[in-house]
Every structure is written in C-alpha cells, then in structure tokens.
mmCIF file of C-alpha atoms in Angstrom:
data_model
loop_
_atom_site.group_PDB
_atom_site.id
_atom_site.type_symbol
_atom_site.label_atom_id
_atom_site.label_comp_id
_atom_site.label_asym_id
_atom_site.label_seq_id
_atom_site.Cartn_x
_atom_site.Cartn_y
_atom_site.Cartn_z
ATOM 1 C CA MET A 294 27.377 43.852 58.430
ATOM 2 C CA HIS A 295 25.733 40.616 59.580
ATOM 3 C CA THR A 296 27.502 38.185 57.277
ATOM 4 C CA THR A 297 27.066 35.445 59.891
ATOM 5 C CA ALA A 298 23.451 35.188 58.749
ATOM 6 C CA ALA A 299 24.625 34.196 55.294
ATOM 7 C CA VAL A 300 27.130 31.736 56.754
ATOM 8 C CA ALA A 301 24.427 30.179 58.918
ATOM 9 C CA LEU A 302 22.393 29.446 55.783
ATOM 10 C CA ALA A 303 25.150 27.406 54.158
ATOM 11 C CA GLN A 304 24.571 23.645 54.321
ATOM 12 C CA PRO A 305 26.807 22.090 51.644
ATOM 13 C CA ASP A 306 26.117 18.474 52.576
ATOM 14 C CA VAL A 307 22.319 18.570 52.399
ATOM 15 C CA LEU A 308 20.785 15.735 50.399
ATOM 16 C CA ARG A 309 18.171 16.846 47.887
ATOM 17 C CA ASN A 310 15.088 14.931 46.816
ATOM 18 C CA SER A 311 16.688 13.028 43.953
ATOM 19 C CA GLN A 312 13.803 10.774 42.920
ATOM 20 C CA ARG A 313 10.185 11.754 42.408
ATOM 21 C CA ASN A 314 7.545 9.775 44.281
ATOM 22 C CA ALA A 315 6.377 7.063 41.898
ATOM 23 C CA GLY A 316 3.557 5.982 44.155
ATOM 24 C CA THR A 317 2.624 2.414 45.040
ATOM 25 C CA ALA A 318 -0.369 0.152 44.738
ATOM 26 C CA LEU A 319 -3.163 1.051 47.132
ATOM 27 C CA ARG A 320 -2.284 -0.604 50.458
ATOM 28 C CA PRO A 321 -5.036 -0.026 53.057
ATOM 29 C CA GLU A 322 -3.159 -2.220 55.518
ATOM 30 C CA ALA A 323 -0.598 0.603 55.812
ATOM 31 C CA PHE A 324 -3.158 2.941 57.375
ATOM 32 C CA GLU A 325 -6.491 1.272 58.221
ATOM 33 C CA SER A 326 -5.490 0.273 61.745
ATOM 34 C CA ILE A 327 -3.874 3.598 62.654
ATOM 35 C CA GLN A 328 -4.611 4.894 66.156
ATOM 36 C CA VAL A 329 -3.972 8.493 67.261
ATOM 37 C CA ASN A 330 -3.457 9.590 70.857
ATOM 38 C CA LEU A 331 -4.949 13.094 70.661
ATOM 39 C CA SER A 332 -3.604 14.226 74.029
ATOM 40 C CA ALA A 333 -0.070 13.114 73.143
ATOM 41 C CA VAL A 334 -0.243 14.864 69.767
ATOM 42 C CA GLU A 335 -1.425 18.089 71.351
ATOM 43 C CA ARG A 336 1.287 17.933 74.036
ATOM 44 C CA ARG A 337 3.999 17.359 71.438
ATOM 45 C CA ALA A 338 2.737 20.221 69.268
ATOM 46 C CA ALA A 339 2.480 22.537 72.271
ATOM 47 C CA THR A 340 6.177 22.145 73.110
ATOM 48 C CA LEU A 341 7.352 23.490 69.754
ATOM 49 C CA PRO A 342 6.589 27.213 70.242
ATOM 50 C CA THR A 343 7.457 27.261 73.940
ATOM 51 C CA ARG A 344 10.647 25.252 74.414
ATOM 52 C CA ARG A 345 12.654 26.004 71.262
ATOM 53 C CA THR A 346 14.309 29.332 70.511
ATOM 54 C CA VAL A 347 16.575 30.563 67.749
ATOM 55 C CA LYS A 348 18.153 33.965 68.304
ATOM 56 C CA LYS A 349 20.138 36.722 66.581
ATOM 57 C CA GLU A 350 21.905 35.842 63.320
ATOM 58 C CA TYR A 351 20.609 32.279 63.458
ATOM 59 C CA GLN A 352 17.033 33.477 63.655
ATOM 60 C CA ALA A 353 17.706 35.733 60.664
ATOM 61 C CA ALA A 354 19.087 32.753 58.750
ATOM 62 C CA TRP A 355 16.053 30.634 59.590
ATOM 63 C CA LEU A 356 13.728 33.410 58.438
ATOM 64 C CA VAL A 357 15.547 33.732 55.133
ATOM 65 C CA LYS A 358 15.227 29.966 54.778
ATOM 66 C CA ALA A 359 11.485 30.248 55.427
ATOM 67 C CA LEU A 360 11.251 32.964 52.778
ATOM 68 C CA THR A 361 12.732 30.622 50.166
ATOM 69 C CA CYS A 362 10.043 28.044 50.975
ATOM 70 C CA ILE A 363 7.034 30.356 50.599
ATOM 71 C CA ASP A 364 4.522 29.741 47.826
ATOM 72 C CA LEU A 365 3.586 33.402 47.422
ATOM 73 C CA THR A 366 -0.128 33.178 46.772
ATOM 74 C CA THR A 367 -3.017 35.205 45.453
ATOM 75 C CA LEU A 368 -6.361 33.397 45.172
ATOM 76 C CA ALA A 369 -8.808 36.275 45.286
ATOM 77 C CA GLY A 370 -11.950 36.697 43.241
ATOM 78 C CA ASP A 371 -10.701 40.059 41.978
ATOM 79 C CA ASP A 372 -7.253 38.894 40.830
ATOM 80 C CA THR A 373 -6.006 40.575 37.662
ATOM 81 C CA PRO A 374 -2.948 40.040 35.454
ATOM 82 C CA GLY A 375 -1.568 43.311 36.794
ATOM 83 C CA ARG A 376 -1.816 42.145 40.402
ATOM 84 C CA VAL A 377 -0.199 38.834 39.508
ATOM 85 C CA GLN A 378 2.654 40.607 37.727
ATOM 86 C CA ARG A 379 3.306 42.764 40.789
ATOM 87 C CA LEU A 380 3.250 39.694 43.032
ATOM 88 C CA CYS A 381 5.758 38.010 40.724
ATOM 89 C CA ALA A 382 8.062 41.023 40.970
ATOM 90 C CA LYS A 383 7.960 40.618 44.746
ATOM 91 C CA ALA A 384 8.602 36.883 44.427
ATOM 92 C CA MET A 385 11.748 37.463 42.399
ATOM 93 C CA ARG A 386 13.083 40.197 44.701
ATOM 94 C CA PRO A 387 11.454 39.761 48.123
ATOM 95 C CA LEU A 388 14.152 41.666 50.044
ATOM 96 C CA SER A 389 15.405 45.207 49.486
ATOM 97 C CA ASP A 390 18.998 45.938 48.501
ATOM 98 C CA THR A 391 19.580 47.357 51.983
ATOM 99 C CA LEU A 392 18.456 44.134 53.652
ATOM 100 C CA LEU A 393 20.434 41.982 51.236
ATOM 101 C CA LYS A 394 23.580 43.939 52.014
ATOM 102 C CA GLY A 395 22.961 43.845 55.758
ATOM 103 C CA LEU A 396 22.444 40.080 55.646
ATOM 104 C CA GLY A 397 25.456 39.423 53.437
ATOM 105 C CA LEU A 398 23.246 38.012 50.676
ATOM 106 C CA GLU A 399 23.750 40.552 47.897
ATOM 107 C CA ASP A 400 25.717 38.056 45.764
ATOM 108 C CA GLU A 401 22.967 35.420 45.996
ATOM 109 C CA PRO A 402 19.665 37.213 46.603
ATOM 110 C CA PRO A 403 16.974 34.718 47.650
ATOM 111 C CA THR A 404 13.653 34.231 45.884
ATOM 112 C CA VAL A 405 10.469 32.607 47.132
ATOM 113 C CA GLY A 406 9.686 28.967 46.420
ATOM 114 C CA ALA A 407 6.903 29.566 43.871
ATOM 115 C CA VAL A 408 4.011 31.826 42.934
ATOM 116 C CA CYS A 409 0.577 30.210 43.297
ATOM 117 C CA VAL A 410 -2.425 31.488 41.311
ATOM 118 C CA TYR A 411 -5.688 30.424 39.700
ATOM 119 C CA PRO A 412 -5.427 28.647 36.297
ATOM 120 C CA THR A 413 -6.532 31.710 34.305
ATOM 121 C CA MET A 414 -3.722 33.742 35.890
ATOM 122 C CA VAL A 415 -1.002 31.220 34.965
ATOM 123 C CA PRO A 416 -0.066 32.887 31.642
ATOM 124 C CA ALA A 417 0.501 36.243 33.336
ATOM 125 C CA ALA A 418 2.627 34.617 36.050
ATOM 126 C CA VAL A 419 4.674 32.582 33.561
ATOM 127 C CA LYS A 420 5.392 35.693 31.525
ATOM 128 C CA ALA A 421 6.367 37.748 34.562
ATOM 129 C CA LEU A 422 8.647 35.049 36.006
ATOM 130 C CA LYS A 423 10.368 34.047 32.758
ATOM 131 C CA GLY A 424 14.054 33.361 33.312
ATOM 132 C CA SER A 425 13.858 33.830 37.091
ATOM 133 C CA GLY A 426 13.840 30.171 38.099
ATOM 134 C CA VAL A 427 10.727 30.750 40.234
ATOM 135 C CA PRO A 428 8.089 28.162 39.254
ATOM 136 C CA VAL A 429 4.397 28.879 38.783
ATOM 137 C CA ALA A 430 1.968 26.791 40.814
ATOM 138 C CA SER A 431 -1.724 26.667 39.982
ATOM 139 C CA VAL A 432 -4.665 25.452 42.031
ATOM 140 C CA ALA A 433 -7.004 23.198 40.093
ATOM 141 C CA THR A 434 -9.658 20.462 40.318
ATOM 142 C CA GLY A 435 -12.579 22.610 41.387
ATOM 143 C CA PHE A 436 -10.651 24.501 44.068
ATOM 144 C CA PRO A 437 -11.542 24.906 46.902
ATOM 145 C CA THR A 438 -14.324 22.278 47.164
ATOM 146 C CA GLY A 439 -13.182 19.644 44.666
ATOM 147 C CA LEU A 440 -16.801 18.857 43.810
ATOM 148 C CA THR A 441 -16.854 19.405 40.057
ATOM 149 C CA PRO A 442 -17.065 16.289 37.830
ATOM 150 C CA LEU A 443 -13.777 14.395 37.518
ATOM 151 C CA PRO A 444 -13.366 14.952 33.729
ATOM 152 C CA GLN A 445 -13.695 18.690 34.322
ATOM 153 C CA ARG A 446 -11.160 18.570 37.165
ATOM 154 C CA LEU A 447 -8.670 16.706 34.992
ATOM 155 C CA GLU A 448 -9.147 19.136 32.120
ATOM 156 C CA GLU A 449 -8.462 22.041 34.482
ATOM 157 C CA ILE A 450 -5.122 20.426 35.361
ATOM 158 C CA ARG A 451 -4.245 19.963 31.699
ATOM 159 C CA TYR A 452 -5.152 23.568 30.967
ATOM 160 C CA ALA A 453 -2.920 24.935 33.737
ATOM 161 C CA VAL A 454 -0.002 22.689 32.740
ATOM 162 C CA GLY A 455 -0.472 23.641 29.113
ATOM 163 C CA GLU A 456 -0.213 27.313 30.051
ATOM 164 C CA GLY A 457 3.094 26.701 31.803
ATOM 165 C CA ALA A 458 2.342 25.746 35.410
ATOM 166 C CA GLU A 459 5.085 23.530 36.854
ATOM 167 C CA GLU A 460 3.185 22.639 40.015
ATOM 168 C CA ILE A 461 -0.488 21.828 40.490
ATOM 169 C CA ASP A 462 -2.269 22.102 43.841
ATOM 170 C CA ILE A 463 -5.243 19.739 43.613
ATOM 171 C CA VAL A 464 -7.929 19.335 46.254
ATOM 172 C CA ILE A 465 -9.306 15.954 47.233
ATOM 173 C CA ASN A 466 -12.977 15.023 47.433
ATOM 174 C CA ARG A 467 -13.568 14.945 51.200
ATOM 175 C CA ALA A 468 -16.700 12.799 50.866
ATOM 176 C CA LEU A 469 -14.529 9.884 49.768
ATOM 177 C CA VAL A 470 -12.630 10.149 53.044
ATOM 178 C CA PHE A 471 -15.808 10.306 55.141
ATOM 179 C CA ASP A 472 -17.114 7.178 53.408
ATOM 180 C CA GLN A 473 -13.706 5.440 53.586
ATOM 181 C CA GLU A 474 -13.808 4.907 49.818
ATOM 182 C CA TRP A 475 -10.045 4.565 49.523
ATOM 183 C CA GLN A 476 -9.963 2.954 46.085
ATOM 184 C CA ALA A 477 -12.051 5.750 44.600
ATOM 185 C CA LEU A 478 -9.879 8.410 46.269
ATOM 186 C CA TYR A 479 -6.710 6.650 45.114
ATOM 187 C CA ASP A 480 -7.991 6.381 41.535
ATOM 188 C CA GLU A 481 -8.928 10.064 41.390
ATOM 189 C CA ILE A 482 -5.557 11.244 42.686
ATOM 190 C CA ALA A 483 -3.680 8.846 40.413
ATOM 191 C CA ALA A 484 -5.623 10.225 37.426
ATOM 192 C CA MET A 485 -4.753 13.756 38.528
ATOM 193 C CA ARG A 486 -1.088 12.815 38.832
ATOM 194 C CA GLU A 487 -1.193 11.411 35.293
ATOM 195 C CA ALA A 488 -2.850 14.604 34.011
ATOM 196 C CA CYS A 489 -0.029 16.636 35.587
ATOM 197 C CA GLY A 490 2.638 14.963 33.468
ATOM 198 C CA GLU A 491 5.985 16.457 34.484
ATOM 199 C CA ALA A 492 4.335 19.051 36.719
ATOM 200 C CA HIS A 493 4.474 18.194 40.411
ATOM 201 C CA LEU A 494 1.229 17.474 42.231
ATOM 202 C CA LYS A 495 0.412 18.834 45.681
ATOM 203 C CA ALA A 496 -2.600 17.105 47.233
ATOM 204 C CA ILE A 497 -4.651 19.447 49.438
ATOM 205 C CA LEU A 498 -6.415 17.431 52.129
ATOM 206 C CA ALA A 499 -8.532 20.300 53.547
ATOM 207 C CA THR A 500 -7.762 18.953 57.005
ATOM 208 C CA GLY A 501 -10.200 21.319 58.719
ATOM 209 C CA ASP A 502 -13.007 19.448 56.962
ATOM 210 C CA LEU A 503 -11.748 15.924 57.718
ATOM 211 C CA LYS A 504 -12.864 16.042 61.376
ATOM 212 C CA THR A 505 -10.426 13.497 62.870
ATOM 213 C CA LEU A 506 -6.655 13.066 62.927
ATOM 214 C CA ARG A 507 -7.124 9.445 61.860
ATOM 215 C CA ASN A 508 -8.819 10.681 58.700
ATOM 216 C CA VAL A 509 -5.927 13.084 58.152
ATOM 217 C CA TYR A 510 -3.378 10.268 58.404
ATOM 218 C CA LYS A 511 -5.358 7.978 56.111
ATOM 219 C CA ALA A 512 -5.916 10.650 53.459
ATOM 220 C CA SER A 513 -2.206 11.498 53.619
ATOM 221 C CA MET A 514 -1.189 7.893 52.992
ATOM 222 C CA VAL A 515 -3.665 7.359 50.137
ATOM 223 C CA SER A 516 -2.463 10.568 48.467
ATOM 224 C CA MET A 517 1.168 9.490 48.659
ATOM 225 C CA GLN A 518 0.425 5.965 47.480
ATOM 226 C CA ALA A 519 -1.369 7.512 44.479
ATOM 227 C CA GLY A 520 1.770 9.487 43.596
ATOM 228 C CA ALA A 521 1.415 12.915 45.216
ATOM 229 C CA ASP A 522 4.683 14.870 45.284
ATOM 230 C CA PHE A 523 3.492 16.955 48.242
ATOM 231 C CA ILE A 524 0.700 16.719 50.756
ATOM 232 C CA LYS A 525 -0.819 20.041 51.819
ATOM 233 C CA THR A 526 -2.991 20.894 54.798
ATOM 234 C CA SER A 527 -5.590 23.328 53.522
ATOM 235 C CA THR A 528 -7.042 25.454 50.784
ATOM 236 C CA GLY A 529 -7.084 28.446 53.117
ATOM 237 C CA LYS A 530 -10.855 28.614 52.655
ATOM 238 C CA GLU A 531 -11.890 26.233 55.461
ATOM 239 C CA ASP A 532 -12.963 27.388 58.925
ATOM 240 C CA VAL A 533 -9.836 25.706 60.381
ATOM 241 C CA ASN A 534 -6.663 25.589 58.324
ATOM 242 C CA ALA A 535 -3.073 24.599 59.157
ATOM 243 C CA THR A 536 -2.442 23.716 62.803
ATOM 244 C CA LEU A 537 0.602 22.172 64.451
ATOM 245 C CA PRO A 538 -1.242 19.007 65.623
ATOM 246 C CA VAL A 539 -2.598 18.316 62.129
ATOM 247 C CA SER A 540 0.810 19.043 60.623
ATOM 248 C CA LEU A 541 2.439 16.629 63.070
ATOM 249 C CA ILE A 542 0.128 13.815 61.962
ATOM 250 C CA MET A 543 0.811 14.498 58.280
ATOM 251 C CA ILE A 544 4.552 14.611 58.917
ATOM 252 C CA ARG A 545 4.416 11.294 60.766
ATOM 253 C CA ALA A 546 2.652 9.874 57.693
ATOM 254 C CA LEU A 547 5.472 11.266 55.522
ATOM 255 C CA ARG A 548 8.017 9.602 57.771
ATOM 256 C CA ASP A 549 6.202 6.269 57.649
ATOM 257 C CA TYR A 550 5.930 6.491 53.864
ATOM 258 C CA VAL A 551 9.611 7.191 53.269
ATOM 259 C CA GLU A 552 10.568 4.353 55.610
ATOM 260 C CA GLU A 553 8.295 1.983 53.680
ATOM 261 C CA THR A 554 9.051 3.066 50.114
ATOM 262 C CA GLY A 555 12.219 5.163 50.112
ATOM 263 C CA TYR A 556 10.374 8.047 48.413
ATOM 264 C CA ARG A 557 10.568 11.486 49.989
ATOM 265 C CA VAL A 558 7.317 13.425 49.717
ATOM 266 C CA GLY A 559 7.066 17.133 50.474
ATOM 267 C CA PHE A 560 4.843 18.946 52.938
ATOM 268 C CA LYS A 561 2.995 22.256 52.601
ATOM 269 C CA PRO A 562 1.090 23.920 55.446
ATOM 270 C CA ALA A 563 -1.265 26.635 54.201
ATOM 271 C CA GLY A 564 -4.010 28.828 55.547
ATOM 272 C CA GLY A 565 -3.678 30.999 58.621
ATOM 273 C CA LEU A 566 0.134 31.189 58.622
ATOM 274 C CA LYS A 567 0.840 34.907 58.761
ATOM 275 C CA THR A 568 3.780 35.726 61.026
ATOM 276 C CA ALA A 569 7.503 35.144 61.190
ATOM 277 C CA LYS A 570 6.825 33.227 64.410
ATOM 278 C CA ASP A 571 4.552 30.854 62.483
ATOM 279 C CA ALA A 572 7.367 30.279 59.994
ATOM 280 C CA MET A 573 9.781 29.453 62.813
ATOM 281 C CA ASN A 574 7.334 27.036 64.455
ATOM 282 C CA TRP A 575 6.822 25.033 61.271
ATOM 283 C CA LEU A 576 10.530 25.022 60.416
ATOM 284 C CA ILE A 577 11.293 23.668 63.884
ATOM 285 C CA LEU A 578 8.611 20.999 63.417
ATOM 286 C CA MET A 579 10.120 19.928 60.080
ATOM 287 C CA LYS A 580 13.681 19.873 61.440
ATOM 288 C CA GLU A 581 12.832 17.847 64.531
ATOM 289 C CA GLU A 582 10.490 15.355 62.881
ATOM 290 C CA LEU A 583 12.077 14.841 59.443
ATOM 291 C CA GLY A 584 15.571 16.344 59.542
ATOM 292 C CA ARG A 585 17.556 18.848 57.522
ATOM 293 C CA PRO A 586 16.546 17.702 53.989
ATOM 294 C CA TRP A 587 12.952 18.822 54.648
ATOM 295 C CA LEU A 588 14.046 22.439 55.127
ATOM 296 C CA GLU A 589 14.536 22.914 51.388
ATOM 297 C CA PRO A 590 11.859 24.112 48.938
ATOM 298 C CA ASP A 591 11.875 20.818 47.042
ATOM 299 C CA LEU A 592 10.371 19.190 50.157
ATOM 300 C CA PHE A 593 8.836 22.030 52.153
ATOM 301 C CA ARG A 594 6.598 24.924 51.154
ATOM 302 C CA ILE A 595 4.489 27.397 53.098
ATOM 303 C CA GLY A 596 1.316 28.676 51.468
ATOM 304 C CA ALA A 597 1.215 32.340 52.457
ATOM 305 C CA SER A 598 1.350 35.961 51.383
ATOM 306 C CA SER A 599 1.208 38.285 54.392
ATOM 307 C CA MET A 600 3.843 36.170 56.175
ATOM 308 C CA LEU A 601 6.497 37.539 53.832
ATOM 309 C CA ALA A 602 5.870 41.097 55.018
ATOM 310 C CA ASP A 603 6.337 40.094 58.661
ATOM 311 C CA ILE A 604 9.538 38.210 57.830
ATOM 312 C CA GLU A 605 10.823 41.358 56.115
ATOM 313 C CA ARG A 606 10.016 43.418 59.209
ATOM 314 C CA GLN A 607 11.862 41.000 61.479
ATOM 315 C CA LEU A 608 14.890 40.963 59.176
ATOM 316 C CA GLU A 609 14.887 44.751 59.041
ATOM 317 C CA HIS A 610 14.913 44.847 62.820
ATOM 318 C CA PHE A 611 17.880 42.469 62.836
ATOM 319 C CA VAL A 612 19.827 44.623 60.373
ATOM 320 C CA THR A 613 18.906 48.110 61.629
ATOM 321 C CA GLY A 614 17.642 47.615 65.185
ATOM 322 C CA ARG A 615 14.316 49.212 64.225
ATOM 323 C CA TYR A 616 10.935 47.882 63.139
ATOM 324 C CA SER A 617 9.431 49.399 60.022
ATOM 325 C CA ALA A 618 5.762 50.029 59.326
ATOM 326 C CA ALA A 619 3.932 47.220 57.564
ATOM 327 C CA TYR A 620 3.045 49.474 54.624
ATOM 328 C CA ARG A 621 6.737 49.534 53.682
ATOM 329 C CA HIS A 622 6.496 45.901 52.586
ATOM 330 C CA PRO A 623 3.618 45.608 50.093
ATOM 331 C CA MET A 624 2.938 42.333 48.327
ATOM 332 C CA ALA A 625 1.378 43.585 45.084
#
C-alpha cells in the first residue's frame, strides 16, 4: 500500500563507518579551554522539536530508521533467560506481517540495532539471536555506578565478551571527571577498550551526574581519545538522563573529534526516551549536526524499550488510519 515509505528509506550512496576509532594520545589541550554558552545551547536544542516536521510516508520512513537504531534493552533486577529470549524474538521481528506489508518492507523486514542485557544474560541472548545478525550488547564495569575496583571491572568485560557479547557498554568513574583527573580517566577507558578486544566499546558518561556541560564535553573527548567506539549519555538510572542540550554538546564533541582525527565515533542517547516523537527529535539532531552517515546503526543507537511500542503504534496508524492499544505491542 504505502511503498513510498520503503522508497524513502533507500539511501544507496551513504558512507559507512569504515575504520574503527583507534584513539589518540591524551591531549588535554583539545578540551581544557572549552567554553559553553548555556543559553545558546538551550535555544538551539529548543528549536528542534518545534520548527522541524516530517509528515506522512516520510515520517513512517524516519520511524522505521529509528527502529533499526534501537538497542532494545532490559536491565531489570528480575531479568530471566526467558524474558531475554522473548525480547530477542521481538528484536528480530519488531513489526507484524501486516505492518511490513503496508510499509512495503516484507522483502527486507527490519530488525533493531542490538539487544542490551546484563553480563549474566548474555548467553541466553546470544543463543536466541544466533544467525539473525542482531548483535548482543552487555553493560559492564560495575554498571550503573562504575565504582567497583578496576580489575573487577575489566574482568566483567572479559566475561561478557567471552560469552559472546559484541558490544560492551561501560560506565566511567564520575569522580575522575569532578577532580579533572584526565590521565586516570583516559587510562581506565583505554584498559577497558583493550579488554573488549574486537567487541565495540560504548562509554556511558552518566551526564546527569556530571553537573556541567563543560564536564560533558571534556569527558566525551577523553573517552574518544582513549578509543571509545561510541559515547553514550546515560545509564538510565540517574535522576536526569538523555536531554537534547546534553546530546548537542556530545555531538559537537564528536564533530570536533572527527575533524581532528578523521575517526567517526558513534552516539547513543539513553534513559527517558520513550516515544516516537523522541526518536524523531534525536534523528533530526543527528541529521542536522552530523549529516546522513550518523543515521545508521553503526554510528547511532537509541537505548530504549518502550519506545519501540510507540513507534509500532504510529506506524500502524500510518498504515491503517487507526491507533491500536498499547497492549497489542508487548516487548517480552
């Protein structure tokens, strides 16, 4: 019916991230003197939801794109292998056959970007996703506080990688940012990157704990210099998680880093992103600030779970003209 949505997704000339971030030596001069105009940042962020609109089949295409960038996540204290297996089934087939047909995507059904779980749940996720092409991501390093001893944090990474995780979401020690101990922070992240081996490292800054946007920029730059493949806003456990102003500062750091080194580093907002509108706002931010390459899952992820259900509801409205009840789109 709405095959234009599938056509709108096609971007044959997009450049992919061809070279992994190798990191650099620690260079405090690249970030120590940074100044942030808070009012200007807030004004820029405020324009994104109010002055940009994407409608009809193009909105549907953007929402499908957002779906492919979701790290479908369960990080609950009562997680079980059964719950993880059900979440993985959703990750591999997030849209119903009816929606796929209505969107013109039945020949190439989309999947989410990854499934993110605790280290002990990695084996269940790897087994459930075998052959699907959907990678398993694992949090590690004393998530969510990052305050366990460094040898223990590194061993947790090695355990998750050994069980089959292809991506590791580490969390930085915020105290090192407060004390401006950049060499210590750099050394810890570099050691974590080494422990990851071939697995990609996402550095969670816990921006809600960092207090200032200058700290956010500095922690972003140190993480990238130490070899992070992604920088991520939040654990989802802080009082304040992903916001557009914080994301803008991190994205400006990404832009500065690629201009300086040539390495493209990915970005992952997480925590508090729940609606299709949130997905659109962050996609617009990525497109305007970094360009089309950062709309692909190798450079952009969204840490979320309930967002997928709202995206499904919006796509169902596009296809059928009716909204469905939320209970029709369970996660697990």
